[in-house]
XYZ file of C-alpha atoms in Angstrom:
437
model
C -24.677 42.486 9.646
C -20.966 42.514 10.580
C -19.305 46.257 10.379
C -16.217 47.231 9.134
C -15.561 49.292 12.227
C -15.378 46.679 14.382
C -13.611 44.004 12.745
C -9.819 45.833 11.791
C -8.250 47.210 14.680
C -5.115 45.528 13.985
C -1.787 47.181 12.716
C -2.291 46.057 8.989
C -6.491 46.908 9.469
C -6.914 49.465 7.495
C -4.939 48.505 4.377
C -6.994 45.171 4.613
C -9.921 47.937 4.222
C -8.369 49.905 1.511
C -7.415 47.377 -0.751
C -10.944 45.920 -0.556
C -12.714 48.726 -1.313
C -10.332 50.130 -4.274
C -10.837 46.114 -6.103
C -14.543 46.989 -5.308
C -13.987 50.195 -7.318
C -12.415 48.637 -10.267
C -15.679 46.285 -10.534
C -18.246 48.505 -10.733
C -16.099 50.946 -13.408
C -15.728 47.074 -15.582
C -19.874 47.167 -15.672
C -20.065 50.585 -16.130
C -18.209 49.755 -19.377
C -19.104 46.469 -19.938
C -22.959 47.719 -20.444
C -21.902 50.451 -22.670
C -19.536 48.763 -24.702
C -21.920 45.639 -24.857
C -24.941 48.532 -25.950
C -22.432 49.777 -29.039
C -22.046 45.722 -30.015
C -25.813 45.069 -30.122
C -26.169 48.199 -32.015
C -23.614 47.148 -34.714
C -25.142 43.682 -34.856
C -28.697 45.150 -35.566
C -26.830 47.226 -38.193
C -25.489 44.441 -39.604
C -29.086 42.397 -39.583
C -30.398 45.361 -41.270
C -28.126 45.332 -44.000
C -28.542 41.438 -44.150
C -32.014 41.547 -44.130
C -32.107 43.972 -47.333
C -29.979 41.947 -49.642
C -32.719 39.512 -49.161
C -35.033 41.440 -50.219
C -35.362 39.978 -53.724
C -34.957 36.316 -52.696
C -37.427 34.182 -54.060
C -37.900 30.757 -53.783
C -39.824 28.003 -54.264
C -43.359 26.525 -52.531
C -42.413 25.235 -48.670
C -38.325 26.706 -49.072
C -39.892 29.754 -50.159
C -42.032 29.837 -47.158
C -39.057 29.568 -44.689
C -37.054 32.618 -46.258
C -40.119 34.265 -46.007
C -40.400 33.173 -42.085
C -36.628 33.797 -41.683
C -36.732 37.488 -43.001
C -39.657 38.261 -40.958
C -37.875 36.879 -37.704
C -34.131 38.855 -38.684
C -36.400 42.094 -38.679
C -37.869 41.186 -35.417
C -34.666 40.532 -33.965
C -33.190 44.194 -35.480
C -35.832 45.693 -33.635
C -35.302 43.423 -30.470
C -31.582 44.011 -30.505
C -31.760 48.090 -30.932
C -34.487 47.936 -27.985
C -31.665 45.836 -25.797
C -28.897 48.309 -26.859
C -31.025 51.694 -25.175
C -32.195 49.614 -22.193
C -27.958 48.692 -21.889
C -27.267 52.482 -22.048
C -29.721 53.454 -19.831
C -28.758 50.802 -17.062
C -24.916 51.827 -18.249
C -25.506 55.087 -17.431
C -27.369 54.492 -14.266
C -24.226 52.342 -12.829
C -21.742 55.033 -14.403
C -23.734 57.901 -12.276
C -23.576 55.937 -8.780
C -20.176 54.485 -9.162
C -18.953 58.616 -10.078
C -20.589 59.430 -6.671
C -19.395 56.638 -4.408
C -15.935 57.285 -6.089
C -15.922 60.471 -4.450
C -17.433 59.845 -0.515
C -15.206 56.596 -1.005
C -12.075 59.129 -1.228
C -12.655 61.376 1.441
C -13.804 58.892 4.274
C -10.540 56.823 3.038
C -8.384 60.198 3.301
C -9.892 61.174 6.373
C -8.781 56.946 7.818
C -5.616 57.367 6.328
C -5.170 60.918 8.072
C -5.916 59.293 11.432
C -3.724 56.464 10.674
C -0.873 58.303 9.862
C -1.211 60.244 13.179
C -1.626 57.139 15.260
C 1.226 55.410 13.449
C 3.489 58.437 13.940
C 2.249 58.440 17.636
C 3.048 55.185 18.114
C 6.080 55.505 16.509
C 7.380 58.144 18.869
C 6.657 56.050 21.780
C 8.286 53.037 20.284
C 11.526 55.268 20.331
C 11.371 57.042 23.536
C 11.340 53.431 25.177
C 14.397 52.611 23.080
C 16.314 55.301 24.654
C 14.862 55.151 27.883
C 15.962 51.626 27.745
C 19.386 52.134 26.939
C 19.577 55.009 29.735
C 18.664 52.620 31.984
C 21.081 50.184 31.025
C 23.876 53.223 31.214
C 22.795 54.118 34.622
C 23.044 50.507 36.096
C 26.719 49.910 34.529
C 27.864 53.494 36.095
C 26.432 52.144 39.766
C 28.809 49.144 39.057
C 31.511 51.677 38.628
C 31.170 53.173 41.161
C 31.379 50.362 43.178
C 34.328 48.655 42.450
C 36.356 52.192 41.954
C 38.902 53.506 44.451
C 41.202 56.278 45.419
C 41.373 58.795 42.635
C 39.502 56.809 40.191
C 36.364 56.785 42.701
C 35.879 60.880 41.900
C 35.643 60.079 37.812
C 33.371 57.188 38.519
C 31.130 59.150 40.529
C 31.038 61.933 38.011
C 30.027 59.555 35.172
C 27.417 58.069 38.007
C 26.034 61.299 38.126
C 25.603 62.088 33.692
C 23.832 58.472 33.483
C 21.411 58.722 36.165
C 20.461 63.145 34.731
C 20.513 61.037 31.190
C 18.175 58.225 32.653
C 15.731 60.460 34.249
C 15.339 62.811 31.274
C 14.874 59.895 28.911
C 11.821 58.603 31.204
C 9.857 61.711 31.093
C 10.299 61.371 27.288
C 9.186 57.859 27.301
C 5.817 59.060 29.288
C 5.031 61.675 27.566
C 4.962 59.904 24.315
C 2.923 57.329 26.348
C 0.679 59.711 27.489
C 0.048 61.514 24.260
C -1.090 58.707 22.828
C -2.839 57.642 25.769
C -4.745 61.096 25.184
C -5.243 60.650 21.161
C -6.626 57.223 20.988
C -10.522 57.399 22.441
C -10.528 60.916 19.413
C -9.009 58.240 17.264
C -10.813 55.248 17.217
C -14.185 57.657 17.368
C -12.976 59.103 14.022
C -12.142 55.466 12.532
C -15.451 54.050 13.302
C -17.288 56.884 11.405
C -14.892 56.551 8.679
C -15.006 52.798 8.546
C -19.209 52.878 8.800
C -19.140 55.621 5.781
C -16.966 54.001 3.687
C -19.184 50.481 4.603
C -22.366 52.345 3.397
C -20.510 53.456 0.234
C -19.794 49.260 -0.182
C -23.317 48.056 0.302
C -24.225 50.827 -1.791
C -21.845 49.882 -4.837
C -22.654 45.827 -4.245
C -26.056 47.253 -4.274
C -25.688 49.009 -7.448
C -23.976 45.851 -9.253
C -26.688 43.917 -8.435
C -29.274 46.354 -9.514
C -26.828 46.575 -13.035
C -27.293 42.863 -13.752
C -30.390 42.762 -12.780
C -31.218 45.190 -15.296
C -28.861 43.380 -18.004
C -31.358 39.935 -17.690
C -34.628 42.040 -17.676
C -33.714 43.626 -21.099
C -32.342 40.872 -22.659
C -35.526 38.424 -21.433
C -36.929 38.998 -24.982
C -34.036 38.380 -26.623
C -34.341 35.115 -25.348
C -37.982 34.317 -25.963
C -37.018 35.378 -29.385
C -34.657 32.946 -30.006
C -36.745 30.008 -28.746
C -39.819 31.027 -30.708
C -37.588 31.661 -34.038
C -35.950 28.254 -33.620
C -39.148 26.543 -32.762
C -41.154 27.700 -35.716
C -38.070 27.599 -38.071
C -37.731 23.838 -36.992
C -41.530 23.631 -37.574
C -41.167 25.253 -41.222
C -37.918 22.667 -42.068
C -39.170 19.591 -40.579
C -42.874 20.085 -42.930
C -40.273 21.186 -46.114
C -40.777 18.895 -49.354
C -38.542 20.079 -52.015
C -39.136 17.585 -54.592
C -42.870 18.587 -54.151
C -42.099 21.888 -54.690
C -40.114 21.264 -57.723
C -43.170 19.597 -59.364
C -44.752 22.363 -58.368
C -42.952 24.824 -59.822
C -42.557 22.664 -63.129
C -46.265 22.197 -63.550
C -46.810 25.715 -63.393
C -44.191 27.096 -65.223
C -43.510 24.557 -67.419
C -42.967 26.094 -71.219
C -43.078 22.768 -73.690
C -42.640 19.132 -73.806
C -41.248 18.744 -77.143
C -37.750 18.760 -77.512
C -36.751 21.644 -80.087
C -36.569 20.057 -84.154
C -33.573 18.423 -85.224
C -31.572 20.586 -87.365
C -31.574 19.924 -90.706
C -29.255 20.276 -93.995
C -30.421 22.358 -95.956
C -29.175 22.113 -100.065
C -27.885 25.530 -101.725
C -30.904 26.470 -104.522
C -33.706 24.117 -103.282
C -36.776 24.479 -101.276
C -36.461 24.727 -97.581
C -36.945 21.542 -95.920
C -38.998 21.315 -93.107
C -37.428 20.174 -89.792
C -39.387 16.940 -88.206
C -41.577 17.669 -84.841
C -39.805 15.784 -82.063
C -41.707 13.412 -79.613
C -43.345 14.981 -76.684
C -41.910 13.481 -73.867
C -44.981 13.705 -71.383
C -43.320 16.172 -69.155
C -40.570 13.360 -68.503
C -37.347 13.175 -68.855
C -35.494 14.068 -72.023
C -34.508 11.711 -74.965
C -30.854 12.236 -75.040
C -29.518 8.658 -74.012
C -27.803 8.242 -70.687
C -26.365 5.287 -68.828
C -25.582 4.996 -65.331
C -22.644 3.851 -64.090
C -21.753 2.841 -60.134
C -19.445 5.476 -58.589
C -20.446 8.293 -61.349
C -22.615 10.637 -62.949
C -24.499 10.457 -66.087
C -23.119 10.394 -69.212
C -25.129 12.745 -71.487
C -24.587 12.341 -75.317
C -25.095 15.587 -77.321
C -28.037 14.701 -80.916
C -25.745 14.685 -84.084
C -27.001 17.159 -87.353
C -27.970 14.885 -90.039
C -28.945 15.288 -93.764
C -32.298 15.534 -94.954
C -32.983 11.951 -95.464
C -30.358 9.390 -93.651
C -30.632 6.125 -93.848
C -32.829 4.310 -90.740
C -30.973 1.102 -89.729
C -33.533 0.033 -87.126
C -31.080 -1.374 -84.218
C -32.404 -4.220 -82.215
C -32.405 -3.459 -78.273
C -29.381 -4.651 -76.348
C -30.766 -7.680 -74.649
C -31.094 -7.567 -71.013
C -29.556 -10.266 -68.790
C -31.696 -11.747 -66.410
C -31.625 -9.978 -62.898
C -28.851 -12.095 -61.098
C -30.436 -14.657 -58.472
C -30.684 -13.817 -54.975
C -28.150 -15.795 -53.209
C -28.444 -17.766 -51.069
C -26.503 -17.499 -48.158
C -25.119 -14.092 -46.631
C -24.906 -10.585 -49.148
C -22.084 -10.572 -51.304
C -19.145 -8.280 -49.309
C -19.261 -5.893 -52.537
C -21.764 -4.815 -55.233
C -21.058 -7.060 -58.144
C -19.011 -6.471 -60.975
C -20.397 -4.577 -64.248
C -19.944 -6.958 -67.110
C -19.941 -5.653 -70.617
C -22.470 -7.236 -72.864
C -20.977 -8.232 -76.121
C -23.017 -5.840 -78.197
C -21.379 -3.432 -76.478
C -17.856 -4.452 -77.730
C -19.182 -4.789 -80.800
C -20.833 -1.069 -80.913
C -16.850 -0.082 -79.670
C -15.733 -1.500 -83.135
C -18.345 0.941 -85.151
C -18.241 4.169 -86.112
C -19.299 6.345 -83.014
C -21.607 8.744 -84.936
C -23.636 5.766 -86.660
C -24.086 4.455 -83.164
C -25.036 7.471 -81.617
C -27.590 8.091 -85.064
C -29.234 4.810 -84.504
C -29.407 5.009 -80.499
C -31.457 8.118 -80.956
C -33.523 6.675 -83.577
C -34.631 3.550 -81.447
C -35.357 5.955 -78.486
C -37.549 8.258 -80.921
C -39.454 5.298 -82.306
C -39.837 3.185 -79.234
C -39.339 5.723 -76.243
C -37.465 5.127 -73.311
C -37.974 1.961 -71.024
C -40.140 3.112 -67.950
C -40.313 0.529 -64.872
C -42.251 2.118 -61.289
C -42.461 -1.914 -59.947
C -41.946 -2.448 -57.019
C -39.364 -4.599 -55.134
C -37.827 -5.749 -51.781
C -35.023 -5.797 -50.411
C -33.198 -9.226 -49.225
C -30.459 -8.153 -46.833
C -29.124 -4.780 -45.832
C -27.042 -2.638 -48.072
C -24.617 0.797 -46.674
C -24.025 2.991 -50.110
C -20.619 2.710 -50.858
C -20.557 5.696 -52.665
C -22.756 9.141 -53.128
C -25.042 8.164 -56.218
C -26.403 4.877 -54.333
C -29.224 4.291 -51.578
C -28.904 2.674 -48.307
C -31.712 0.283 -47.392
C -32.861 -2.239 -44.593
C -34.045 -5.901 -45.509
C -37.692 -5.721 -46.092
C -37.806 -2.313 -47.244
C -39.432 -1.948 -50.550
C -37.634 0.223 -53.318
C -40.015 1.667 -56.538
C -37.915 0.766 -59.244
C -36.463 4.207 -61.529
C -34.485 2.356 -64.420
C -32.493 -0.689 -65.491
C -29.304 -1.342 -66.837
C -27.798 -4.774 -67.775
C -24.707 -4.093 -65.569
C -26.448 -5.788 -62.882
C -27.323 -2.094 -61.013
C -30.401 -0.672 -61.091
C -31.921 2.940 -59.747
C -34.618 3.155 -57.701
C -35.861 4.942 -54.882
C -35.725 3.449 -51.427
C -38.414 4.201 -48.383
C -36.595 7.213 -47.354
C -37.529 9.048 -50.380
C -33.924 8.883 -51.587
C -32.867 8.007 -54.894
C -29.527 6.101 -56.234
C -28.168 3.456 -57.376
C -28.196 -0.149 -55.944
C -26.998 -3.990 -56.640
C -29.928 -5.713 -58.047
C -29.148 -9.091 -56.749
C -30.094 -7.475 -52.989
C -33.394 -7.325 -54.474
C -36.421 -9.629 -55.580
C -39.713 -8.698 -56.996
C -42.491 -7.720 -54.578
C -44.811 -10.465 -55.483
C -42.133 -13.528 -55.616
C-alpha cells in the first residue's frame, strides 16, 4: 500500500494531508449521527405502527376481506417488533462508530499538531534563508558597482570612492556568512525533520485506515440489521398478494347474507285505520326469496336507480289490474360494423300516457302488478356480436364472443347483465344475440 509519508514532500504537502484527513473527520461524525438519528426514526415509526395496529383492533370484516385484515394486523405487529429490534442494533453500531471516531479525533490532533509544528519550523527555516540570499544578493551587487567606482574615479574623488569600496565589500562579506548560516541551519534541521514527518504522516495514515475501517464496519452493520427488515417486506407482500389475488367479495357477501339474514318479507303495508272501529289487520307482504326487494326501479344509461318510496293506502282501495308495458322486440343485430354509440332510449307510448295520470294512482297500481305477478327474472344467456368499451361507470365492457348472463330488461333497448369478468352493468342489447341463435 502507498504511504502518506512518502508521497507529500512538496511545499503545499502537508495541507494536501490536512485537508484530507479533517473531510475524513466530518464523514465518520455524519454516520455517527446518521445511525443514531436513523435509530430514533425507526423507533417513532414502530410507535406509530403500534398505535395503528390498536385502532384496528375492533375491525371486523367479512369472509376472505376479513381474512386479509386479519393477515395485515398480524404482519404490522411483526414489523413493530422488527423495526424496535433494527432501532437497538442502529444504536449499538451508532455508538460503536461514535466511540472510535472520539478516539481517532484525538491521535488525529496531536500527530497533525506535532506535522504542523515541524512545518512551521521548516517553513520559518526556509524562510530565513530565502532572505539572507536576498541581501547577500544585493551586497553583492553593491560591492561590484563600488569596484566600478573606483575605477573610473580620479584625483580627490579617487579617496571617497575607495572609502565607499571599502563599506560594500565589509557589507558583502557580512551578508554571506548570514546567507550560510541560514543555509547551514537548515542543512542541519532537515534529516530531524523529515524523520519527525514520516512518523507523523504514518500515525496519522493508521488513524485513516482505521476510520475507513470503521465506516465500513458501520455500514456493514447498518445492512446486517436491517436484512430482516427486508425479508419482511417480501414475505408480507407476497402473502398479502396471495390473500388479495384468492379475495371474492361478492362470495363473501352471500355469505354473510345467508347467515345473518333476519327476514324475507318486506314489513306490512301500513294501513288506515277508522276512529271507533276494530283494528284492521295489515296484509302479509310477499316473501321475496331472499331477492331483491319489490319497490320498482328502472335503469337508465349514464345513472343510478331510481327507487320509488310504497304509498299508505286505505283499508280497501280499489285494484285496477294494469296490463304490463309491452316489451319491444330486442333490436336486430346489424349487419355491418357496431353502431359508433349505444342507441337511443325511446319512450314507449304507455309511458306518455302514465305522464298524463295522476302519479300516486300509477305508483298504487305499479306496486300492485309487482305484488301479484312478481318481478320479471331472466339468467339466459347471450353473446356478444362485436366489442363494446363502457362509455360510462354503470355499463360492462365485453369482447365479441364473450357470453353475458342476462340480470334484467328494459324496453329502452339496454339491458343489465353480467359479462365474463364477473362485472355487472349496463349494455346495448343490439351488441347481443341469444346463445342458441
Amino acid at each position: 500500500m502507498s504511504k502518506i509519508s512518502g508521497n507529500f514532500w512538496a511545499d503545499n504537502g502537508y495541507t494536501i494531508v490536512e485537508e484530507h484527513l479533517k473531510k475524513g473527520s466530518k464523514a465518520i461524525d455524519m454516520l455517527s449521527s446518521y445511525l443514531s438519528e436513523r435509530a430514533k426514526v425507526e423507533e417513532e415509526y414502530a410507535k406509530s405502527l403500534q398505535k395503528l395496529l390498536k385502532k384496528t383492533e375492533a375491525i371486523a370484516d367479512v369472509g376472505s376481506l376479513d381474512k386479509i385484515w386479519q393477515k395485515a394486523r398480524s404482519e404490522m405487529e411483526n414489523e413493530c417488533n422488527l423495526r424496535t429490534a433494527f432501532a437497538q442494533e442502529l444504536k449499538t453500531a451508532g455508538k460503536s462508530v461514535t466511540d472510535v471516531a472520539s478516539e481517532l479525533k484525538k491521535t488525529r490532533k496531536k500527530h497533525l499538531s506535532d506535522a504542523q509544528s515541524q512545518k512551521k519550523e521548516y517553513d520559518s527555516l526556509n524562510s530565513n534563508i530565502g532572505k539572507a540570499q536576498t541581501k547577500y544578493n544585493k551586497a553583492c551587487a553593491e560591492a561590484d558597482k563600488a569596484d566600478q567606482e573606483v575605477k573610473t574615479s580620479e584625483g580627490k574623488n579617487l579617496p571617497k570612492a575607495q572609502q565607499k569600496q571599502q563599506k560594500a565589500q565589509q557589507e558583502k562579506s557580512k551578508s554571506e556568512q548570514e546567507y550560510t548560516a541560514a543555509v547551514q541551519k537548515l542543512t542541519q534541521f532537515q534529516p530531524t525533520w523529515e524523520d519527525k514527518m514520516t512518523v507523523a504522516y504514518d500515525a496519522l495514515q493508521d488513524v485513516e485506515v482505521r476510520r475507513m475501517d470503521t465506516v465500513k464496519s458501520g455500514w456493514e452493520q447498518f445492512e446486517k440489521a436491517m436484512r430482516p427488515l427486508n425479508n419482511y417486506v417480501e414475505s408480507f407482500t407476497k402473502s398479502v398478494n396471495s390473500l388479495v389475488s384468492s379475495a371474492n367479495p361478492r362470495q363473501d357477501l352471500n355469505d354473510w347474507i345467508a347467515a345473518n339474514k333476519s327476514g324475507t318479507a318486506p314489513p306490512a303495508l301500513p294501513v288506515f285505520q277508522p276512529y271507533g272501529a276494530a283494528p284492521v289487520k295489515a296484509e302479509p307482504r310477499k316473501d321475496t326469496g331472499g331477492g331483491s326487494s319489490s319497490t320498482p326501479s328502472t335503469p337508465t344509461a349514464g345513472s343510478g336507480t331510481k327507487s320509488v318510496a310504497p304509498i299508505s293506502r286505505a283499508p280497501d282501495p280499489p285494484k285496477t289490474a294494469i296490463p304490463a308495458a309491452p316489451v319491444p322486440p330486442a333490436p336486430a343485430l346489424p349487419k355491418g360494423p357496431p353502431p359508433s354509440a349505444p342507441p337511443a332510449a325511446p319512450v314507449p307510448a304507455q309511458e306518455e300516457e302514465y305522464a298524463e295520470e295522476e302519479y300516486a294512482e300509477e305508483e298504487y297500481a305499479e306496486e300492485e302488478y309487482a305484488e301479484e305477478y312478481g318481478e320479471e327474472e331472466y339468467g339466459e344467456v347471450v353473446v356478444a356480436q362485436w366489442d363494446y368499451e363502457k362509455l360510462e361507470d354503470n355499463e360492462i365492457s365485453f369482447k365479441a364472443g364473450e357470453q353475458i348472463t342476462i340480470v334484467s330488461k328494459d324496453d329502452e333497448g339496454w339491458w343489465t347483465g353480467t359479462n365474463a369478468a364477473g362485472e355487472t352493468g349496463m349494455f346495448p342489447a343490439n351488441y347481443v344475440a341469444a346463445a342458441d341463435a
